[in-house]
CSV table of C-alpha atoms in Angstrom, one decimal:
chain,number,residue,atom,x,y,z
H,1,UNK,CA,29.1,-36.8,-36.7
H,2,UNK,CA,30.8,-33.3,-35.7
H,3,UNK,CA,33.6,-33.8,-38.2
H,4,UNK,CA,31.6,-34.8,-41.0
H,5,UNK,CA,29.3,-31.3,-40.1
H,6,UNK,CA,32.3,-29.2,-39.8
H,7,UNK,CA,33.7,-30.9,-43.4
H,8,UNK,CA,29.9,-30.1,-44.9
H,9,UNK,CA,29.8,-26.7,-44.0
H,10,UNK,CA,33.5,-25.6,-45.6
H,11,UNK,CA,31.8,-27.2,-49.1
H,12,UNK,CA,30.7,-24.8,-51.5
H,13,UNK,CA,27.5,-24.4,-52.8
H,14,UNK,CA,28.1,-26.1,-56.5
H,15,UNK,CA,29.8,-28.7,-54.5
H,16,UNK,CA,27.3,-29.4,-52.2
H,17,UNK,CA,24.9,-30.1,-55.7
H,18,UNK,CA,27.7,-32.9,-56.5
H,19,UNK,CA,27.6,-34.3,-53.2
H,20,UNK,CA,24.0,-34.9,-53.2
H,21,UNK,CA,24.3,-36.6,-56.4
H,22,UNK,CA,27.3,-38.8,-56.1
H,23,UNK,CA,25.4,-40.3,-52.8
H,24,UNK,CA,21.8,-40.3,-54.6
H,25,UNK,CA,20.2,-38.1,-52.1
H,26,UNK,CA,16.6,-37.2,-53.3
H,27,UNK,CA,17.4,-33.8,-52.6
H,28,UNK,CA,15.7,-31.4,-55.3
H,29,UNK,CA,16.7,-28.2,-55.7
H,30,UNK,CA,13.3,-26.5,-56.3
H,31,UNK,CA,12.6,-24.6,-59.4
H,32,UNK,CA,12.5,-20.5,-59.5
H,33,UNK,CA,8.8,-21.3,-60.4
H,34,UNK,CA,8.0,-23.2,-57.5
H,35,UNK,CA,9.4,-20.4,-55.5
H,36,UNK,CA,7.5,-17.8,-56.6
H,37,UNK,CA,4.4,-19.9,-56.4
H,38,UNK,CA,5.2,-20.1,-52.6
H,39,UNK,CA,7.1,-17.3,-51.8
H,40,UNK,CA,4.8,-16.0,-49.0
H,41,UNK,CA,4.7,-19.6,-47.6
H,42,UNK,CA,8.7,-20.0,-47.1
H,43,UNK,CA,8.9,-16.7,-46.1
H,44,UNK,CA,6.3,-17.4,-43.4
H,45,UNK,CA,8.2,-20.5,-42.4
H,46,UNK,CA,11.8,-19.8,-42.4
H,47,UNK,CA,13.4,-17.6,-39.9
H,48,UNK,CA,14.7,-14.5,-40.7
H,49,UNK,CA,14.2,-14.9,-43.9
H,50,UNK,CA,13.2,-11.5,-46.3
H,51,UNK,CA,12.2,-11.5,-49.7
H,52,UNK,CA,15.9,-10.3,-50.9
H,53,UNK,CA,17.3,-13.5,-49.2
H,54,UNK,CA,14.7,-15.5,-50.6
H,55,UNK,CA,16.0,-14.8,-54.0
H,56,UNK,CA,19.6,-16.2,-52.8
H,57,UNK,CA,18.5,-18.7,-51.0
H,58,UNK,CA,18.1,-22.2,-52.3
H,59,UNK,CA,15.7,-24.9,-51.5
H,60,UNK,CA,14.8,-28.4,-51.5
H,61,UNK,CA,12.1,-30.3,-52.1
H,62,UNK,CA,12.1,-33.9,-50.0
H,63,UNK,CA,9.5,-36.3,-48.4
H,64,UNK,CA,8.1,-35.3,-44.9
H,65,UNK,CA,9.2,-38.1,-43.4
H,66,UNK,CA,12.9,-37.6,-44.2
H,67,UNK,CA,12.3,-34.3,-42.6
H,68,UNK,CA,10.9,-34.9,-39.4
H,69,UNK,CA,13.3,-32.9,-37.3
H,70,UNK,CA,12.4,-29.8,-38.9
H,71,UNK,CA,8.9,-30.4,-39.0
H,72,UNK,CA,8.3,-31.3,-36.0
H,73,UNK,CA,9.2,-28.0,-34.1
H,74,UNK,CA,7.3,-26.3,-37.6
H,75,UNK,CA,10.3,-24.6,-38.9
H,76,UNK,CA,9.4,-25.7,-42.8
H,77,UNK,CA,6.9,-25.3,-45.3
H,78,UNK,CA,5.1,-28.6,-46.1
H,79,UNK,CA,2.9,-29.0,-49.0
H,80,UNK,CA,1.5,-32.1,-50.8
H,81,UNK,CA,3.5,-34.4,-48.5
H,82,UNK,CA,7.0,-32.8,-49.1
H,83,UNK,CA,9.0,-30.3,-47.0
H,84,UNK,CA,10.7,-27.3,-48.4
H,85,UNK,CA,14.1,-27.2,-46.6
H,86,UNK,CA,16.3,-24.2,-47.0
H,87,UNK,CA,20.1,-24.8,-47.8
H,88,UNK,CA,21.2,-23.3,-44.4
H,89,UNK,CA,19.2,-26.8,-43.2
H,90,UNK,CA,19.9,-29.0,-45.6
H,91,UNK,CA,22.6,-30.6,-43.2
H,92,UNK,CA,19.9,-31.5,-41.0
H,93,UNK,CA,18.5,-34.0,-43.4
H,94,UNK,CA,22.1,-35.2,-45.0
H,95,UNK,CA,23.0,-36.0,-41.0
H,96,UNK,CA,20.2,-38.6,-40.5
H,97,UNK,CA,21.5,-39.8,-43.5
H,98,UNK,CA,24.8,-40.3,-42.6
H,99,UNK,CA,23.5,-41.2,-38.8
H,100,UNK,CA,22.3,-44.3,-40.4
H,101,UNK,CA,24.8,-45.3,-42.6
H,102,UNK,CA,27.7,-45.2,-39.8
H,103,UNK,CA,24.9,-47.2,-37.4
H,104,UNK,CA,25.0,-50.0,-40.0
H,105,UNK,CA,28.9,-49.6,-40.5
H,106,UNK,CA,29.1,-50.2,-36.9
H,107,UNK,CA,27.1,-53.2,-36.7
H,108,UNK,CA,29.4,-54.7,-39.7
H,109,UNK,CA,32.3,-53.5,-37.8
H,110,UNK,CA,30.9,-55.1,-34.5
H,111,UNK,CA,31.3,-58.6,-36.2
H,112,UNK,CA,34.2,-58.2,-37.9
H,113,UNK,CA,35.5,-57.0,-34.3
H,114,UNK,CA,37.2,-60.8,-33.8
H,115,UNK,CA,39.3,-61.0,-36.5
H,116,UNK,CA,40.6,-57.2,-36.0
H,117,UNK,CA,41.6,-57.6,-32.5
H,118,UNK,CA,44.1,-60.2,-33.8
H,119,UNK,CA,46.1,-57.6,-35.5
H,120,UNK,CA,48.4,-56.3,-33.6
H,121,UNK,CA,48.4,-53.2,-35.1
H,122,UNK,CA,45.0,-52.4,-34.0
H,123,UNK,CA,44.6,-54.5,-31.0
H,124,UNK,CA,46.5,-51.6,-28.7
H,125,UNK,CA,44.0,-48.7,-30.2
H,126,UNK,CA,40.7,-51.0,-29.5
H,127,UNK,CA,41.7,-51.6,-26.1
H,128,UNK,CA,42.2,-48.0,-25.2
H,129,UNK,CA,38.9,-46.5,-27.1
H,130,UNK,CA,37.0,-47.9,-23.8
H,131,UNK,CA,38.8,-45.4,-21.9
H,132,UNK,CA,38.9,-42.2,-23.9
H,133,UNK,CA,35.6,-40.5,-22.0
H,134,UNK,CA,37.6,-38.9,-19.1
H,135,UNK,CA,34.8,-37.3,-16.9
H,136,UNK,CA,33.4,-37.1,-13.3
H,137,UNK,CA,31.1,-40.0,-12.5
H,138,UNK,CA,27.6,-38.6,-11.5
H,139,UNK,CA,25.9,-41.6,-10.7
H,140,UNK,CA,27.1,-42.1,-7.0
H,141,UNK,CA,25.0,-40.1,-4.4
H,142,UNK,CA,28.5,-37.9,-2.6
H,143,UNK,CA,26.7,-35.4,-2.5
H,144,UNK,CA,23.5,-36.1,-0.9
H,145,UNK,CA,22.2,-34.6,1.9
H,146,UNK,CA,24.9,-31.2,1.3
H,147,UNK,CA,22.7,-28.6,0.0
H,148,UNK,CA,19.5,-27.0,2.1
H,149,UNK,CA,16.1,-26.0,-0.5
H,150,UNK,CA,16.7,-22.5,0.6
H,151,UNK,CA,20.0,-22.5,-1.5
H,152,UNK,CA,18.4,-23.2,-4.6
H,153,UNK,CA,17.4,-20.0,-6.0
H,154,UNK,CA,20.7,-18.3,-5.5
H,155,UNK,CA,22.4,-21.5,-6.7
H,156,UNK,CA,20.2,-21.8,-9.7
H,157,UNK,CA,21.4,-17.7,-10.5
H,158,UNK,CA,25.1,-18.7,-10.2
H,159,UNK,CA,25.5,-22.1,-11.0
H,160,UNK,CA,23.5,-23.8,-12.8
H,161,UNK,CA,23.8,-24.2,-16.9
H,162,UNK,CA,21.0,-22.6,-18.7
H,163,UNK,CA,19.2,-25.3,-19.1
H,164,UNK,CA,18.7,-26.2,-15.5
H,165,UNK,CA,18.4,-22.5,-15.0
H,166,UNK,CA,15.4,-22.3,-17.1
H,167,UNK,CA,13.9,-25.3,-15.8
H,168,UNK,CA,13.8,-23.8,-12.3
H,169,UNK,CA,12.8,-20.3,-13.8
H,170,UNK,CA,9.7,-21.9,-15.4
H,171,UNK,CA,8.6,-23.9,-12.3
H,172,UNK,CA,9.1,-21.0,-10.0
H,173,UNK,CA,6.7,-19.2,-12.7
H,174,UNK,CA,4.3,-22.2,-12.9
H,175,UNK,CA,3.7,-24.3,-10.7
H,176,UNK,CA,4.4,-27.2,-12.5
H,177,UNK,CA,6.7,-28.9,-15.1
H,178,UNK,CA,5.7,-31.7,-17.6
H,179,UNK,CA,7.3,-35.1,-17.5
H,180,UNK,CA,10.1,-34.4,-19.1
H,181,UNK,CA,11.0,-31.1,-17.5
H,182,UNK,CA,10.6,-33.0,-14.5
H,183,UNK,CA,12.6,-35.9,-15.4
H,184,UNK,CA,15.7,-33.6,-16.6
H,185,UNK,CA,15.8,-31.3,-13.5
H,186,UNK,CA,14.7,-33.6,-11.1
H,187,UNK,CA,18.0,-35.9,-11.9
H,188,UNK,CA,19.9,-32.8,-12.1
H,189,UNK,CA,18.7,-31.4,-8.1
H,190,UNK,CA,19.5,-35.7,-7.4
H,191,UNK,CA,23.3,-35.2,-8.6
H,192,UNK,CA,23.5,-32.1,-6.8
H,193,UNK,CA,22.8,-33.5,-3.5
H,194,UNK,CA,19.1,-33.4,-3.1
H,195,UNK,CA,17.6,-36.1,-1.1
H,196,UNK,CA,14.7,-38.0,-1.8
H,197,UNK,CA,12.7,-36.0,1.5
H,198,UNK,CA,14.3,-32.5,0.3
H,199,UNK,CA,12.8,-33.5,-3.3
H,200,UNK,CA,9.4,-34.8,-2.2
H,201,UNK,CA,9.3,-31.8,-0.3
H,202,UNK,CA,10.5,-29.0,-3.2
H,203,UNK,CA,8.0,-30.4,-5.4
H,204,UNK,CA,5.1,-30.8,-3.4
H,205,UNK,CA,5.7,-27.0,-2.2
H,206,UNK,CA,6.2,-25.9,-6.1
H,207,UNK,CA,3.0,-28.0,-7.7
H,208,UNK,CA,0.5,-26.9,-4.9
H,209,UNK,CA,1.4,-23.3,-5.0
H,210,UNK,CA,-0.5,-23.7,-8.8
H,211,UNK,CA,-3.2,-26.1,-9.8
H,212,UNK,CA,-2.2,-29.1,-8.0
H,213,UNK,CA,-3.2,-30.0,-4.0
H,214,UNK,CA,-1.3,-31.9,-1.9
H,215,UNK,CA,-3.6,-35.0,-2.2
H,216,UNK,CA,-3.2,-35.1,-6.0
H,217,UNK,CA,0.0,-34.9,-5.7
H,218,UNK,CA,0.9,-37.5,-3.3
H,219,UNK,CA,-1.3,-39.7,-5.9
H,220,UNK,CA,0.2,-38.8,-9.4
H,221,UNK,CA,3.6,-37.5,-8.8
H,222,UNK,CA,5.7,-38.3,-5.4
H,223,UNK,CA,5.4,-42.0,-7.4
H,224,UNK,CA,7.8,-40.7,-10.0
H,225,UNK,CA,10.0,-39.1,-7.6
H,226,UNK,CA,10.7,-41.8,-5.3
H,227,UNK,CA,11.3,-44.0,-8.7
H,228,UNK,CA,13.9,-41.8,-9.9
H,229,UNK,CA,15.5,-42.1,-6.6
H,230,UNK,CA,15.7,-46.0,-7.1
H,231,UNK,CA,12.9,-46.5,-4.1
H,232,UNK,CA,10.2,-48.1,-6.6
H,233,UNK,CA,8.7,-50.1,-9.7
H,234,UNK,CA,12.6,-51.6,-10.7
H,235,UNK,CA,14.1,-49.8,-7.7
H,236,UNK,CA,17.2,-48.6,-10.4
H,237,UNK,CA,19.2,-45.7,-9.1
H,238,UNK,CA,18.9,-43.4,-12.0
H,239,UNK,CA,21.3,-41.1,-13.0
H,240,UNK,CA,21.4,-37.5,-14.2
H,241,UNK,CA,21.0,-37.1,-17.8
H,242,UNK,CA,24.5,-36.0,-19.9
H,243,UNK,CA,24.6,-33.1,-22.4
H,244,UNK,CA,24.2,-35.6,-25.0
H,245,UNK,CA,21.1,-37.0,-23.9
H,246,UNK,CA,19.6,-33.9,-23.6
H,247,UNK,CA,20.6,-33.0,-27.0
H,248,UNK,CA,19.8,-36.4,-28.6
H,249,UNK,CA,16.8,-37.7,-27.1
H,250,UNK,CA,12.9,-36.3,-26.7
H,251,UNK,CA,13.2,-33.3,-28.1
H,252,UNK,CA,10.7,-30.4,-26.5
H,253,UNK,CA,7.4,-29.7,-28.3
H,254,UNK,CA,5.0,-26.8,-27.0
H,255,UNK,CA,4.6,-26.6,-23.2
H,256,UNK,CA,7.7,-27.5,-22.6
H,257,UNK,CA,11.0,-26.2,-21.3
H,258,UNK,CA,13.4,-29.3,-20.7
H,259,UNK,CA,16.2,-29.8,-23.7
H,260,UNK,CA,19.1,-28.1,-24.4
H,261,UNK,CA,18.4,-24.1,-25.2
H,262,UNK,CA,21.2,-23.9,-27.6
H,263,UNK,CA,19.9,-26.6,-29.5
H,264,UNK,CA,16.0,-26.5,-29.4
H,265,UNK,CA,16.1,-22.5,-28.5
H,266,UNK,CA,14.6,-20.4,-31.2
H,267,UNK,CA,18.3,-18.1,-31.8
H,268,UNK,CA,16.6,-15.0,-31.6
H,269,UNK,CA,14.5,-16.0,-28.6
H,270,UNK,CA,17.7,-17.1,-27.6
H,271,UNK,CA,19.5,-14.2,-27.6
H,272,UNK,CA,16.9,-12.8,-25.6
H,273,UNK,CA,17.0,-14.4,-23.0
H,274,UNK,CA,21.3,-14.3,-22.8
H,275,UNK,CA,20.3,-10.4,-23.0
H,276,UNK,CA,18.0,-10.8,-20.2
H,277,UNK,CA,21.0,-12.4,-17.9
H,278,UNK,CA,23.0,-9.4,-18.8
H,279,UNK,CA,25.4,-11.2,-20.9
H,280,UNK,CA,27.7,-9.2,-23.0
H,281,UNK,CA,26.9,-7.9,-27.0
H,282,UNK,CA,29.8,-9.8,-27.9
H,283,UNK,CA,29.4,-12.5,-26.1
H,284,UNK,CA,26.3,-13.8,-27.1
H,285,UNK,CA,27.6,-13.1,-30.2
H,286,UNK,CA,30.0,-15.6,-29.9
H,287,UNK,CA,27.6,-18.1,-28.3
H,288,UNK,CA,25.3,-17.7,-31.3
H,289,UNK,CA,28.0,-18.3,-34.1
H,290,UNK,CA,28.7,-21.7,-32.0
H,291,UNK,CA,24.9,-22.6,-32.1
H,292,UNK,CA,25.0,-22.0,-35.7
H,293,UNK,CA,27.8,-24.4,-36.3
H,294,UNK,CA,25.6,-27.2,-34.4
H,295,UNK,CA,28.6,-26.7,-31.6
H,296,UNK,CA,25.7,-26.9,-28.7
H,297,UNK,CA,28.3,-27.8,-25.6
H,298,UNK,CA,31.0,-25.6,-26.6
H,299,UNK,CA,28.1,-22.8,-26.7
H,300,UNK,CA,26.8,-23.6,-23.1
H,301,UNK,CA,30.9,-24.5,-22.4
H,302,UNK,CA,31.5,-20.3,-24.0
H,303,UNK,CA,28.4,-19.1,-21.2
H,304,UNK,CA,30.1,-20.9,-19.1
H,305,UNK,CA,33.3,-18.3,-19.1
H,306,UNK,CA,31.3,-15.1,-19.6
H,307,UNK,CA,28.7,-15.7,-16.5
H,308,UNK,CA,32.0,-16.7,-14.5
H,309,UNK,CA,34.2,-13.9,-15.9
H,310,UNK,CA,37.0,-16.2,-17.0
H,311,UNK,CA,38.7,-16.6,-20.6
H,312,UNK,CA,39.5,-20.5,-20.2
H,313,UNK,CA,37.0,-22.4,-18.4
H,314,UNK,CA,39.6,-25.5,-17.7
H,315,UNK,CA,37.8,-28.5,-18.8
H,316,UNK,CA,35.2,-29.6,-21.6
H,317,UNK,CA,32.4,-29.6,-20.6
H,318,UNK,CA,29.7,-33.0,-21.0
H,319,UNK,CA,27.2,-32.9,-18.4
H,320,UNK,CA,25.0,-30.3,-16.6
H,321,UNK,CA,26.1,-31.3,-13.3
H,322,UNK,CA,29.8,-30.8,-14.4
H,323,UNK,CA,29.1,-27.5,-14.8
H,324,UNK,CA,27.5,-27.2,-11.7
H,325,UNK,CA,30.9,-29.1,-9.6
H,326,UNK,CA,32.9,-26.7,-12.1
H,327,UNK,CA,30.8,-23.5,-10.9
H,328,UNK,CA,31.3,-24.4,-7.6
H,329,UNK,CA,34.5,-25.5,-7.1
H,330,UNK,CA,35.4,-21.6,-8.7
H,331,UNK,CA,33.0,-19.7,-6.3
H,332,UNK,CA,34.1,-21.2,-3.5
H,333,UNK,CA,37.3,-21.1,-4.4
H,334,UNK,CA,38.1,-25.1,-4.8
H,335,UNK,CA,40.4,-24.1,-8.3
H,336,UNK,CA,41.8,-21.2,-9.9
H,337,UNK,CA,40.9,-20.0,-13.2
H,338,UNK,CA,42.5,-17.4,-15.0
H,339,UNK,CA,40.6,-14.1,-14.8
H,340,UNK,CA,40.0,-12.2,-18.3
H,341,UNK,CA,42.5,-9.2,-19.0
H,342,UNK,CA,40.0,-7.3,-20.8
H,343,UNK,CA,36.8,-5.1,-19.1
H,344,UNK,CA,33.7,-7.1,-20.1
H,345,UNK,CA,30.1,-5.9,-19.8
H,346,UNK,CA,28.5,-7.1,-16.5
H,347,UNK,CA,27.2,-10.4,-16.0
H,348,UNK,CA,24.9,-12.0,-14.7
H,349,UNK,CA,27.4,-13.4,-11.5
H,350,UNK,CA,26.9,-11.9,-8.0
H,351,UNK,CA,29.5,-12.0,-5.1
H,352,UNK,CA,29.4,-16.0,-4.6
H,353,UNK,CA,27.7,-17.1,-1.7
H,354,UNK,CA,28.8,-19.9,0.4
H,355,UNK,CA,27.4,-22.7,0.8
H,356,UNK,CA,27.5,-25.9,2.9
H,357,UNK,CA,29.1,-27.7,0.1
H,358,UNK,CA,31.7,-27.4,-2.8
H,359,UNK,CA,30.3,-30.3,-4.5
H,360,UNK,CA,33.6,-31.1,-5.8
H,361,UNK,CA,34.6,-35.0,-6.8
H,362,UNK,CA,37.5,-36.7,-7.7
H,363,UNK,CA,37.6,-36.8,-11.7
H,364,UNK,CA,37.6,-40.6,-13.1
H,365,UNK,CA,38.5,-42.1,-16.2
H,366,UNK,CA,35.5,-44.0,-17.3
H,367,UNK,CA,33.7,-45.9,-20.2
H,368,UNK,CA,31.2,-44.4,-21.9
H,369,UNK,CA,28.2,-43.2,-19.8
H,370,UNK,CA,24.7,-45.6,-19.8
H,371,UNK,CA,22.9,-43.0,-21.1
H,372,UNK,CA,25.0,-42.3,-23.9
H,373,UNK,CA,25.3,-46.2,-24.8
H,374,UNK,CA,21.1,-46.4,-24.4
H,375,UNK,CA,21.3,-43.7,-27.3
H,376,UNK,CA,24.1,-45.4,-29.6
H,377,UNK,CA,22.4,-48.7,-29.0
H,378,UNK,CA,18.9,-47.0,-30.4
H,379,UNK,CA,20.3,-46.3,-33.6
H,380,UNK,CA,22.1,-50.1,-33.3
H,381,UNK,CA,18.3,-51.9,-33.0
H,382,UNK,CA,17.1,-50.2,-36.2
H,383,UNK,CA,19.4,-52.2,-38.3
């Protein structure tokens, strides 16, 4: 999927028109006529978009339903049952296309797997692709018990990825986080080292500072909790979610603050908020050129090194709560990174703070993770 994105965008525009056609995508570049009629409309709708780039920019005219990523958050003009998608987007919709088309080739190549494994040629590459996800495994509880809640807050300023950091932000602010908010960073504070009493306990304290007493709570939520911790209904130890899931899977609608913020993040809101955390000009610069290219890890991998003040983080980053190890294990002085030469603008790292734990782990090479397979096997089931 990331190669065939990166190959898209290098096409030019007159080639992109032959691409769409050679494949029969029903892809209609709209007429100037049509644009006129609703210039105010895609204006409305498309961000950052002025009346001089309206002229340049092209759009395209497809069924709703082929479409749903974009309208869903509201980001396109619908009319009469079509969406309006500008060509900046366009890779949105030829991406579902091509999601499908490689599910199905994988289900062909799923049965054919027999007869391919008794090349030799290929045998040796099959056998290794199970191990080619080298990561630490966050499923196992080695860290439980090791951080206090006190250490939360100044953990959460230091070390924990955006995402997480906005989740906590917004409950501190509310009171209260919706399922998936509370799915998402609850996992997270699990993999961390949270245990089931310290989380019981940092989410009743949260939810009945707001609208929420302790009697509701112990009724409608502390359920959840306990389940996520493997201690009801199916009693399966869950496991944080990975970067991929987050990106992948239930996508945040208004109210919400779980998801990835380089990927669901309005840029400009975005930007923001990376101004907010006192994150360099040029570095958010550099994060927002990544989000544009649909490069979501290597952005939060890019604030990674500018809130840590290093050039060359050391790893590649695929789960929050590698980042949070990683974080750690430089704070506390577990691993040595190399410093940047050049003077930066301050960020948004204080003098690190120690801490009862490192919250290092031994790095494992690993299959794929379950939640990644749950996703892969989603797409699988439709065909």
């Amino acid at each position: 999927m990331d190669l065939f994105r990166y190959r898209f965008t290098l096409l030019p525009k007159e080639k992109v028109q032959e691409f769409l056609k050679f494949n029969d995508l029903e892809y209609v570049p709209i007429t100037e006529e049509e644009k006129k009629m609703h210039e105010e409309d895609l204006m409305n709708s498309t961000y950052g978009l002025s009346k001089t780039k309206l002229e340049e920019t092209e759009f395209y005219k497809v069924p709703f339903q082929a479409a749903l990523d974009l309208v869903r958050p509201r980001k396109v003009f619908l009319s009469k049952g079509f969406a309006f998608i500008p060509h900046d987007q366009i890779i949105t919709l030829i991406l579902n296309d091509f999601r499908t088309r490689l599910s199905k080739a994988l289900a062909l190549s799923a049965r054919s797997l027999p007869i391919v494994q008794s090349d030799e040629r290929l045998q040796p590459l099959l056998s290794h692709l199970s191990h080619s996800y080298i990561g630490q495994d966050f499923s196992s509880q080695r860290n439980t018990g090791k951080i206090s809640l006190d250490q939360i807050d100044a953990l959460a300023l230091k070390s924990f990825p955006l995402c997480m950091r906005q989740l906590h932000k917004s409950l501190r602010e509310l009171h209260h986080l919706r399922h998936g908010g509370r799915m998402q960073y609850g996992l997270f504070l699990k993999g961390i080292g949270l245990t089931l009493e310290q989380a019981l306990q940092f989410w009743k304290l949260e939810f009945t500072r707001g609208k929420v007493d302790s009697e509701k709570f112990d009724k409608t939520y502390s359920y959840s909790i306990r389940h996520n911790y493997g201690k009801e209904g199916k009693r399966t130890d869950y496991t944080p979610y990975s970067c991929m899931k987050i990106i992948l899977s239930n996508p945040p609608s208004q109210g919400d603050y779980h998801g990835c913020p380089f990927r669901h993040t309005d840029p400009e809101l975005l930007k923001q908020k990376l101004q907010s955390y006192k994150v360099s000009s040029a570095g958010i610069n550099q994060i927002l050129d990544l989000v544009k290219g649909m490069h979501f890890q290597l952005a939060c991998q890019k604030y990674f090194e500018l809130t840590h003040n290093v050039d060359d983080c050391g790893f590649s980053l695929n789960h929050p709560n590698q980042y949070f190890a990683e974080s750690q294990k430089l704070l506390t002085g577990g691993r040595d990174i190399k410093k940047e030469q050049a003077a930066t603008e301050s960020s948004q790292s204080e003098p690190p703070t120690q801490i009862t734990s490192s919250s290092s782990s031994s790095t494992n090479v690993t299959s794929t993770q379950p939640e990644d397979m749950e996703i892969l096997e989603q797409f699988l089931s439709e065909y």
